[in-house]
Amino acid sequence: MRQSSLVVVANRLPIDDSVAPDGACEWRRSPGGLVSALHPLLRHTPATWVGWAGGTGPAPSLPDIGSVRMRTVPLSSEDFRDHYEGFANSTLWPLYHDAVEQPEYHRRWWEAYQRVNQRFAEATAEAAEQGAVVWIQDYHLQLVPGLLRELRPDLRIGFFLHVPFPPPELFMQLPRRAELLRGMLGADLIGFQRAQAAHNFAQLVAKVLELPATDRRVGVDDRVVRIGAFPVSIDTAEMAALAGRPDVAARAQRLRHDLGDPGHVILSVDRMDYTKGIEQRLKAYSELLASGHVKVRDTVLVQVAVPSRERVTQYQILRDRVEREVGRINGEFGRVGEPAIHYLTQPFDRAELAALYRVADVMAVTPLRDGMNLVAKEYVAARVDDTGALLLSEFAGAAAELPQAYLVNPHDLEGLKQGLLSALEADPADVTPRMRAMREHLHRNDIRAWARSYLSALDDGGSLLTHLAPTG
Ligand code: ADP
Ligand code: G6P
């Protein structure tokens, strides 16, 4: 098999096995931050992406996409249930997001997690050429760095966690906490979204494994593992270019007209996930309607909530509750042809998303906890005329970089209502400098800057960087 000098390993491949009937294969961006971040980066970089194609059973063989080779790792239906839905998304995901839903612990899930991580490590070992750089992504694969180092000590191994890394008092709940930490320490460099996460990790390593650790490095045997914050970003130039296209501007105008040419459009775009604060946001909006602070003819809320992890009970319960609440609010406050909330569960292409961002006077991004939240950054990038108010949760990683947003605590209902009103009523003289500052930040700190800073830390400024186009 052909091998690569750069191998990216992520549970999800950027495309799935639904190749078109004529055999043609397009990059299909599944909704989710990881694929959104890595897709623009790798499109023009010679690399192999090791990942899962989204189904169960034997691994389909996917064609290369541009310069990227797809190496699929199969999941059986037991792996899907116990690794993906189980340990990854019902143990680690809720635990890492402040336990906003109760994490579940089952020994069978841990066995599946080990088994699938082993399979990923073996596939990666086969795909990497001598001395290659391997970049492992996210919480599904925390054991891969250690397993891979055993198989291939010649590799340069990086690990990046897209989600928050929790404080010790939460992480200590995990029955297999020592193994997970040791797995990550197989890497040469461990990247987090925020410095606080690196700090949490260092504390845990010192406490659980009794290793010497600072917020920048950990000593393991005869090696030093570096740790640090590398906040992920978006292809700012691509989103700005899309949003500036005449057809997208025309589409935005049309959308506004179809929404009834209201005075204010509020937009939210989320995966249907209990970390996103959708229910709290709906409650705040409903109370503002009930008190008359917001009126349906003047203001509309567009809530895009694309279903996610649909067989997991907590996700099913959330979807039912959200849909019941949207129905109740529309029943109570809507009029014929004038719903209070436009609720959409479809995946959209990038141009349609850009048009939605352009039409939104207020973008409400209010997760209870989020590693970064790329939707917030996409909105800023799309506001090419420096208008628009971003209402942003203090608990999104993005808040550390975008202090000019209207920041709110989504757990505080009154604060959330007040934040929403402030954003709706904001004076353009206040909105414009805030948006301009955020756009400038994202122009400098785009996805290429992220990859450059991570890969140069991992590879000592090595040759891979020549494949990354300059920040545009
Ligand atoms: P998460 O990774 O938790 O889903 P992020 O906000 O970081 O949250 O990333 C979500 C990504 O998914 C963004 O790039 C966003 O544009 C994309 N996305 C969300 N909803 C949709 C949708 N309905 N259609 C297409 N893309 C979507
Ligand atoms: C978050 C995770 C990603 C994941 C994405 C979509 O962004 O950090 O690893 O790919 O959500 O979730 P899914 O379960 O559909 O892959």
Coordinates of C-alpha atoms and ligand atoms in Angstrom, one line a residue:
M1 CA 0.0 0.0 0.0
R2 CA 1.1 3.6 -0.7
Q3 CA 2.3 5.5 2.4
S4 CA 2.2 9.2 3.3
S5 CA 4.4 11.6 5.1
L6 CA 1.4 13.3 6.7
V7 CA -1.4 11.1 8.1
V8 CA -4.5 12.6 9.8
V9 CA -6.5 10.3 12.0
A10 CA -10.0 11.2 12.9
N11 CA -13.0 9.1 13.8
R12 CA -15.0 10.8 11.0
L13 CA -13.9 10.9 7.4
P14 CA -14.8 14.1 5.5
I15 CA -16.9 12.0 3.1
D16 CA -19.0 9.0 3.6
D17 CA -19.8 6.0 1.4
S18 CA -22.8 7.6 -0.3
V19 CA -20.9 8.1 -3.5
A20 CA -23.1 9.3 -6.4
P21 CA -24.6 6.7 -8.7
D22 CA -22.2 7.7 -11.5
G23 CA -19.3 6.8 -9.2
A24 CA -18.3 10.5 -8.8
C25 CA -17.2 11.4 -5.3
E26 CA -17.4 14.9 -3.9
W27 CA -16.1 16.1 -0.5
R28 CA -19.2 15.9 1.6
R29 CA -18.8 18.0 4.6
S30 CA -20.8 16.5 7.4
P31 CA -22.1 19.0 9.9
G32 CA -19.5 19.2 12.7
G33 CA -16.6 21.3 13.7
L34 CA -13.8 18.8 13.1
V35 CA -14.6 18.2 9.5
S36 CA -15.2 21.9 8.9
A37 CA -11.8 22.7 10.3
L38 CA -9.7 20.0 8.5
H39 CA -11.5 20.0 5.2
P40 CA -10.2 23.3 3.8
L41 CA -6.8 22.6 5.1
L42 CA -6.2 19.2 3.6
R43 CA -7.9 19.8 0.3
H44 CA -4.6 20.7 -1.4
T45 CA -2.2 18.8 0.9
P46 CA -0.7 15.4 0.0
A47 CA -1.9 13.3 3.0
T48 CA -3.8 10.3 4.1
W49 CA -6.9 10.6 6.2
V50 CA -7.6 7.5 8.3
G51 CA -11.2 7.4 9.5
W52 CA -14.6 5.8 9.6
A53 CA -17.0 6.2 6.7
G54 CA -20.2 6.4 8.7
G55 CA -21.8 3.0 8.2
T56 CA -21.4 -0.4 9.8
G57 CA -19.9 -3.6 8.3
P58 CA -16.8 -3.9 6.0
A59 CA -14.9 -0.8 5.2
P60 CA -15.9 0.7 1.8
S61 CA -13.0 1.6 -0.3
L62 CA -13.2 5.4 -1.0
P63 CA -11.4 7.1 -3.9
D64 CA -8.7 9.7 -3.3
I65 CA -10.1 13.2 -3.1
G66 CA -7.8 15.6 -4.7
S67 CA -4.4 15.0 -3.0
V68 CA -5.9 13.2 0.0
R69 CA -6.1 9.5 0.2
M70 CA -9.0 8.0 2.2
R71 CA -8.1 5.0 4.4
T72 CA -11.4 3.7 5.9
V73 CA -11.5 1.9 9.2
P74 CA -14.6 -0.4 9.6
L75 CA -16.9 -0.4 12.5
S76 CA -19.2 -3.4 13.2
S77 CA -22.7 -2.7 14.6
E78 CA -21.3 -3.6 18.1
D79 CA -18.4 -1.1 17.6
F80 CA -20.9 1.5 16.5
R81 CA -23.1 1.0 19.5
D82 CA -20.4 0.5 22.1
H83 CA -17.5 2.7 20.8
Y84 CA -19.2 5.5 18.9
E85 CA -22.5 5.8 20.6
G86 CA -21.3 4.4 23.9
F87 CA -17.9 5.3 25.3
A88 CA -17.2 8.2 22.9
N89 CA -20.7 9.9 22.9
S90 CA -22.4 8.7 26.1
T91 CA -19.3 8.6 28.4
L92 CA -16.7 11.0 27.2
W93 CA -18.8 13.6 25.4
P94 CA -21.1 14.4 28.3
L95 CA -18.3 14.2 30.9
Y96 CA -16.1 16.6 28.9
H97 CA -19.0 19.0 28.5
D98 CA -19.4 19.8 32.2
A99 CA -21.6 16.6 32.6
V100 CA -24.6 18.7 31.4
E101 CA -26.1 15.3 30.8
Q102 CA -25.2 12.3 33.0
P103 CA -22.2 10.4 31.7
E104 CA -22.7 6.6 31.6
Y105 CA -20.0 4.0 32.5
H106 CA -20.1 0.5 31.1
R107 CA -17.3 -2.0 31.0
R108 CA -18.4 -3.3 27.6
W109 CA -18.1 0.2 26.1
W110 CA -14.5 0.5 27.4
E111 CA -13.6 -2.8 25.8
A112 CA -15.0 -1.5 22.5
Y113 CA -13.1 1.7 22.8
Q114 CA -9.8 -0.1 23.3
R115 CA -10.6 -2.5 20.4
V116 CA -11.5 0.3 18.0
N117 CA -8.5 2.5 19.0
Q118 CA -6.3 -0.5 18.4
R119 CA -7.7 -0.9 14.9
F120 CA -7.2 2.8 14.1
A121 CA -3.6 2.5 15.4
E122 CA -2.9 -0.4 13.1
A123 CA -4.4 1.3 10.1
T124 CA -2.4 4.4 10.8
A125 CA 0.8 2.4 11.2
E126 CA 0.3 0.9 7.7
A127 CA -0.5 4.2 6.1
A128 CA 2.5 6.2 7.5
E129 CA 5.8 6.3 5.8
Q130 CA 9.1 6.1 7.7
G131 CA 9.4 9.2 10.0
A132 CA 6.0 10.5 9.0
V133 CA 4.0 13.1 10.9
V134 CA 0.7 11.7 12.3
W135 CA -2.0 14.0 13.6
I136 CA -4.6 12.3 15.7
Q137 CA -7.9 14.1 16.4
D138 CA -10.4 14.1 19.2
Y139 CA -11.9 12.2 22.0
H140 CA -12.8 9.1 20.1
L141 CA -9.2 8.2 19.7
Q142 CA -7.4 9.0 22.9
L143 CA -5.6 5.7 23.2
V144 CA -4.2 5.8 19.6
P145 CA -1.1 7.9 20.4
G146 CA 0.2 5.4 22.9
L147 CA -0.8 2.3 20.8
L148 CA 0.8 3.9 17.7
R149 CA 4.1 4.7 19.5
E150 CA 4.4 1.0 20.4
L151 CA 3.9 0.0 16.8
R152 CA 5.9 2.8 15.2
P153 CA 8.4 4.6 17.4
D154 CA 9.8 6.3 14.3
L155 CA 6.8 8.5 13.9
R156 CA 6.2 12.1 15.0
I157 CA 2.8 11.9 16.8
G158 CA 0.5 14.8 17.5
F159 CA -2.8 14.7 19.3
F160 CA -5.5 17.5 19.2
L161 CA -8.6 17.5 21.3
H162 CA -11.4 19.5 19.7
V163 CA -13.7 19.4 22.8
P164 CA -13.1 20.8 26.2
F165 CA -10.8 18.9 28.6
P166 CA -12.6 18.8 32.0
P167 CA -11.4 19.9 35.4
P168 CA -9.9 17.1 37.6
E169 CA -13.0 16.8 39.8
L170 CA -15.0 15.7 36.7
F171 CA -12.3 13.6 35.0
M172 CA -11.6 11.7 38.2
Q173 CA -15.1 10.0 37.8
L174 CA -13.8 8.0 34.8
P175 CA -13.2 4.4 35.8
R176 CA -10.3 4.1 33.3
R177 CA -8.8 7.5 33.8
A178 CA -5.2 6.4 34.1
E179 CA -5.3 4.5 30.8
L180 CA -6.8 7.4 28.9
L181 CA -4.2 9.8 30.2
R182 CA -1.4 7.4 29.4
G183 CA -2.8 6.9 25.9
M184 CA -2.7 10.6 25.1
L185 CA 0.9 10.8 26.5
G186 CA 2.0 8.6 23.6
A187 CA 2.0 11.8 21.6
D188 CA 4.9 14.3 21.2
L189 CA 2.6 17.2 21.3
I190 CA -0.9 17.4 22.8
G191 CA -3.0 20.4 21.7
F192 CA -6.1 21.7 23.4
Q193 CA -8.5 24.6 22.5
R194 CA -7.7 26.6 25.6
A195 CA -4.9 27.1 28.1
Q196 CA -7.3 26.0 30.9
A197 CA -7.6 22.6 29.3
A198 CA -3.8 22.1 29.2
H199 CA -3.7 23.2 32.8
N200 CA -6.4 20.6 33.7
F201 CA -4.5 17.9 31.9
A202 CA -1.2 18.7 33.6
Q203 CA -2.9 18.6 37.0
L204 CA -4.4 15.3 36.3
V205 CA -1.2 13.7 34.9
A206 CA 0.6 14.8 38.1
K207 CA -2.2 13.5 40.3
V208 CA -3.2 10.2 38.6
L209 CA 0.1 9.2 37.1
E210 CA 2.4 11.0 39.5
L211 CA 4.5 12.3 36.5
P212 CA 6.3 15.6 36.6
A213 CA 4.1 18.1 34.7
T214 CA 3.7 21.8 34.0
D215 CA 1.2 23.5 31.8
R216 CA 3.7 23.2 29.0
R217 CA 5.4 19.8 29.3
V218 CA 5.1 16.4 30.9
G219 CA 8.0 14.1 31.5
V220 CA 7.2 10.4 30.6
D221 CA 10.0 7.9 30.9
D222 CA 12.8 9.4 28.9
R223 CA 10.6 11.6 26.7
V224 CA 9.1 15.1 27.1
V225 CA 5.6 15.5 25.9
R226 CA 4.7 19.1 25.1
I227 CA 1.2 20.4 25.8
G228 CA -0.4 23.7 24.8
A229 CA -3.4 25.7 23.6
F230 CA -4.0 25.9 19.8
P231 CA -7.5 27.4 19.3
V232 CA -9.0 26.0 16.1
S233 CA -10.4 28.2 13.4
I234 CA -12.1 28.4 10.0
D235 CA -11.2 29.2 6.5
T236 CA -12.0 32.9 7.0
A237 CA -11.2 34.0 3.5
E238 CA -13.4 31.2 1.9
M239 CA -16.4 32.2 4.1
A240 CA -15.9 35.9 3.4
A241 CA -15.6 35.2 -0.4
L242 CA -18.7 33.1 -0.3
A243 CA -20.7 35.7 1.6
G244 CA -19.6 38.4 -0.8
R245 CA -20.7 36.6 -3.9
P246 CA -23.6 38.4 -5.7
D247 CA -25.7 35.2 -5.9
V248 CA -25.3 34.7 -2.1
A249 CA -26.3 38.4 -1.5
A250 CA -29.3 37.9 -3.7
R251 CA -30.2 34.7 -1.9
A252 CA -29.9 36.5 1.4
Q253 CA -32.3 39.2 0.2
R254 CA -34.7 36.6 -1.0
L255 CA -34.6 34.8 2.4
R256 CA -35.3 38.0 4.2
H257 CA -38.3 38.7 1.9
D258 CA -39.5 35.1 2.5
L259 CA -39.2 35.7 6.2
G260 CA -41.7 38.6 5.9
D261 CA -39.1 41.4 5.7
P262 CA -39.0 41.6 9.5
G263 CA -37.1 44.3 11.4
H264 CA -34.8 41.8 13.0
V265 CA -33.7 38.3 12.1
I266 CA -32.1 36.2 14.8
L267 CA -30.3 33.0 13.7
S268 CA -29.0 30.0 15.5
V269 CA -27.2 27.1 13.7
D270 CA -26.4 24.0 15.8
R271 CA -26.0 20.3 15.6
M272 CA -29.0 19.0 17.7
D273 CA -26.9 18.5 20.8
Y274 CA -27.7 19.1 24.5
T275 CA -24.5 21.0 24.9
K276 CA -25.7 23.7 22.5
G277 CA -28.2 25.3 24.9
I278 CA -31.1 25.2 22.4
E279 CA -33.8 24.7 25.1
Q280 CA -32.5 27.5 27.2
R281 CA -32.5 29.8 24.2
L282 CA -36.0 28.9 23.2
K283 CA -37.2 29.6 26.8
A284 CA -35.6 33.0 26.8
Y285 CA -37.1 33.8 23.4
S286 CA -40.5 32.6 24.5
E287 CA -40.5 34.7 27.7
L288 CA -39.5 37.8 25.6
L289 CA -42.5 37.1 23.3
A290 CA -44.8 36.6 26.3
S291 CA -43.7 39.8 28.0
G292 CA -44.1 41.8 24.7
H293 CA -40.4 42.8 24.6
V294 CA -40.2 41.0 21.3
K295 CA -43.0 41.0 18.7
V296 CA -43.5 38.4 16.1
R297 CA -44.1 40.7 13.1
D298 CA -41.0 42.7 13.9
T299 CA -38.6 39.8 14.9
V300 CA -38.2 36.2 13.7
L301 CA -36.0 33.5 15.0
V302 CA -34.5 31.0 12.5
Q303 CA -33.3 27.9 14.4
V304 CA -31.3 25.4 12.3
A305 CA -30.8 22.2 14.2
V306 CA -29.4 19.3 12.2
P307 CA -30.0 15.9 13.9
S308 CA -27.0 14.2 15.3
R309 CA -26.2 10.9 17.0
E310 CA -29.8 10.0 16.5
R311 CA -30.0 6.6 18.2
V312 CA -28.6 7.9 21.5
T313 CA -31.4 8.3 24.0
Q314 CA -30.3 11.7 25.3
Y315 CA -30.3 13.1 21.8
Q316 CA -33.8 11.6 21.0
I317 CA -35.2 13.1 24.2
L318 CA -33.6 16.5 23.3
R319 CA -35.1 16.5 19.8
D320 CA -38.6 15.6 21.1
R321 CA -38.4 18.4 23.7
V322 CA -37.1 21.0 21.2
E323 CA -39.8 20.1 18.7
R324 CA -42.5 20.2 21.2
E325 CA -41.3 23.6 22.5
V326 CA -41.1 25.1 18.9
G327 CA -44.6 23.8 18.3
R328 CA -45.9 25.4 21.5
I329 CA -44.2 28.7 20.8
N330 CA -45.5 28.9 17.3
G331 CA -48.9 27.8 18.4
E332 CA -49.0 30.5 21.1
F333 CA -47.3 33.4 19.4
G334 CA -47.4 32.8 15.7
R335 CA -50.0 34.0 13.2
V336 CA -51.1 32.5 9.9
G337 CA -48.0 32.9 7.6
E338 CA -46.0 34.4 10.4
P339 CA -44.4 31.8 12.7
A340 CA -42.4 33.0 15.7
I341 CA -39.7 30.4 14.9
H342 CA -38.6 29.0 11.6
Y343 CA -37.3 25.6 12.5
L344 CA -35.1 23.7 10.0
T345 CA -33.4 20.4 10.5
Q346 CA -31.7 20.0 7.0
P347 CA -28.0 20.1 6.2
F348 CA -27.2 23.1 4.0
D349 CA -24.4 23.7 1.6
R350 CA -21.9 26.3 2.3
A351 CA -23.5 29.0 0.1
E352 CA -26.9 28.6 1.7
L353 CA -25.2 28.8 5.2
A354 CA -23.4 32.0 4.1
A355 CA -26.7 33.5 2.9
L356 CA -28.3 32.6 6.2
Y357 CA -25.4 34.3 8.1
R358 CA -25.8 37.4 5.9
V359 CA -29.5 37.7 6.7
A360 CA -29.0 37.4 10.4
D361 CA -28.9 40.7 12.3
V362 CA -28.3 38.8 15.5
M363 CA -26.5 35.4 15.6
A364 CA -27.3 33.6 18.9
V365 CA -24.6 31.1 19.8
T366 CA -25.3 30.1 23.4
P367 CA -23.9 26.6 24.2
L368 CA -23.7 25.5 27.8
R369 CA -20.2 24.3 27.0
D370 CA -18.3 24.1 23.7
G371 CA -14.7 23.4 22.8
M372 CA -14.6 26.2 20.3
N373 CA -17.8 26.7 18.2
L374 CA -17.0 27.4 14.6
V375 CA -20.5 28.6 13.8
A376 CA -19.7 31.8 15.8
K377 CA -16.5 32.3 13.7
E378 CA -18.3 31.6 10.4
Y379 CA -20.9 34.2 11.2
V380 CA -18.2 36.8 11.9
A381 CA -16.3 35.9 8.7
A382 CA -19.5 36.2 6.7
R383 CA -20.3 39.8 7.9
V384 CA -18.3 41.4 5.2
D385 CA -19.9 44.8 5.7
D386 CA -19.1 44.8 9.5
T387 CA -22.7 44.7 10.5
G388 CA -24.5 42.1 12.8
A389 CA -24.4 41.3 16.5
L390 CA -22.9 38.1 17.8
L391 CA -24.5 36.9 21.0
L392 CA -22.0 34.4 22.4
S393 CA -21.9 32.1 25.4
E394 CA -19.1 32.7 27.9
F395 CA -18.8 28.9 27.9
A396 CA -17.8 28.6 24.2
G397 CA -14.0 28.4 23.5
A398 CA -14.6 31.1 20.9
A399 CA -15.5 33.6 23.7
A400 CA -11.8 33.8 24.7
E401 CA -10.9 35.1 21.3
L402 CA -14.0 37.2 20.5
P403 CA -14.4 39.4 23.6
Q404 CA -16.2 42.0 21.4
A405 CA -19.2 39.7 21.1
Y406 CA -22.2 40.3 23.4
L407 CA -21.3 37.7 26.0
V408 CA -23.9 35.9 28.0
N409 CA -24.1 33.1 30.6
P410 CA -26.7 30.7 29.0
H411 CA -27.5 29.2 32.4
D412 CA -28.8 32.6 33.6
L413 CA -32.2 33.0 31.9
E414 CA -32.6 36.7 32.8
G415 CA -29.1 37.4 31.6
L416 CA -29.8 35.5 28.4
K417 CA -33.0 37.5 27.8
Q418 CA -31.1 40.8 28.5
G419 CA -28.3 39.8 26.2
L420 CA -30.7 39.0 23.4
L421 CA -32.4 42.3 23.8
S422 CA -29.1 44.2 23.9
A423 CA -28.0 42.6 20.7
L424 CA -31.4 43.3 19.1
E425 CA -31.4 46.9 20.1
A426 CA -27.7 47.6 19.6
D427 CA -26.8 50.8 18.0
P428 CA -24.9 50.4 14.7
A429 CA -22.2 52.7 16.1
D430 CA -21.6 50.0 18.8
V431 CA -22.0 46.9 16.5
T432 CA -19.7 48.0 13.7
P433 CA -16.4 48.4 15.6
R434 CA -17.1 45.2 17.5
M435 CA -17.6 43.2 14.3
R436 CA -14.6 44.8 12.6
A437 CA -12.3 43.9 15.5
M438 CA -13.6 40.3 15.4
R439 CA -13.2 40.0 11.7
E440 CA -9.6 41.3 11.9
H441 CA -8.9 38.7 14.5
L442 CA -10.2 35.9 12.4
H443 CA -8.4 37.2 9.3
R444 CA -5.1 36.8 11.1
N445 CA -6.1 33.6 13.1
D446 CA -7.6 31.4 10.4
I447 CA -7.4 27.7 9.9
R448 CA -4.0 27.8 8.2
A449 CA -2.5 29.8 11.0
W450 CA -3.8 27.2 13.4
A451 CA -2.3 24.3 11.4
R452 CA 1.0 26.2 10.9
S453 CA 1.3 26.9 14.6
Y454 CA 0.4 23.3 15.6
L455 CA 2.5 21.5 12.9
S456 CA 5.5 23.7 13.4
A457 CA 5.4 23.0 17.1
L458 CA 5.1 19.3 16.3
D459 CA 7.5 19.0 13.4
D460 CA 10.0 21.7 14.5
G461 CA 9.0 23.9 11.5
G462 CA 9.4 20.9 9.1
S463 CA 8.7 20.4 5.5
L464 CA 4.9 19.7 5.8
L465 CA 4.3 23.4 6.1
T466 CA 5.3 24.0 2.5
H467 CA 2.0 22.2 1.5
L468 CA -0.1 24.7 3.4
A469 CA -1.2 27.7 1.3
P470 CA -0.5 31.0 3.0
T471 CA -3.3 32.7 5.0
G472 CA -5.5 34.4 2.5
Ligands
ADP1 P1 -19.8 21.1 16.6 O1 -18.5 20.7 16.1 O2 -20.1 20.8 18.0 O3 -21.0 20.6 15.7 P2 -19.2 23.8 15.6 O4 -20.0 25.0 15.7 O5 -17.7 23.9 16.0 O6 -19.9 22.7 16.5 O7 -19.2 23.2 14.1 C1 -20.3 23.0 13.4 C2 -20.0 23.0 12.0 O8 -21.1 22.3 11.3 C3 -19.9 24.3 11.4 O9 -18.9 24.4 10.4 C4 -21.3 24.5 10.7 O10 -21.2 25.4 9.6 C5 -21.6 23.1 10.3 N1 -23.1 23.0 10.3 C6 -23.9 23.1 11.4 N2 -25.2 22.9 11.0 C7 -25.2 22.7 9.7 C8 -26.2 22.5 8.7 N3 -27.5 22.4 9.0 N4 -25.8 22.3 7.5 C9 -24.5 22.3 7.1 N5 -23.5 22.5 8.0 C10 -23.8 22.7 9.3
G6P2 C1 -17.8 17.6 17.3 C2 -16.7 16.6 17.6 C3 -16.2 15.9 16.3 C4 -17.4 15.3 15.5 C5 -18.5 16.4 15.3 C6 -19.7 15.8 14.7 O1 -17.3 18.6 16.5 O2 -15.6 17.3 18.2 O3 -15.2 15.0 16.5 O4 -17.0 14.8 14.3 O5 -18.8 16.9 16.6 O6 -20.2 14.7 15.4 P1 -20.3 13.2 14.8 O7 -20.7 12.4 15.9 O8 -21.4 13.3 13.8 O9 -19.0 12.9 14.2

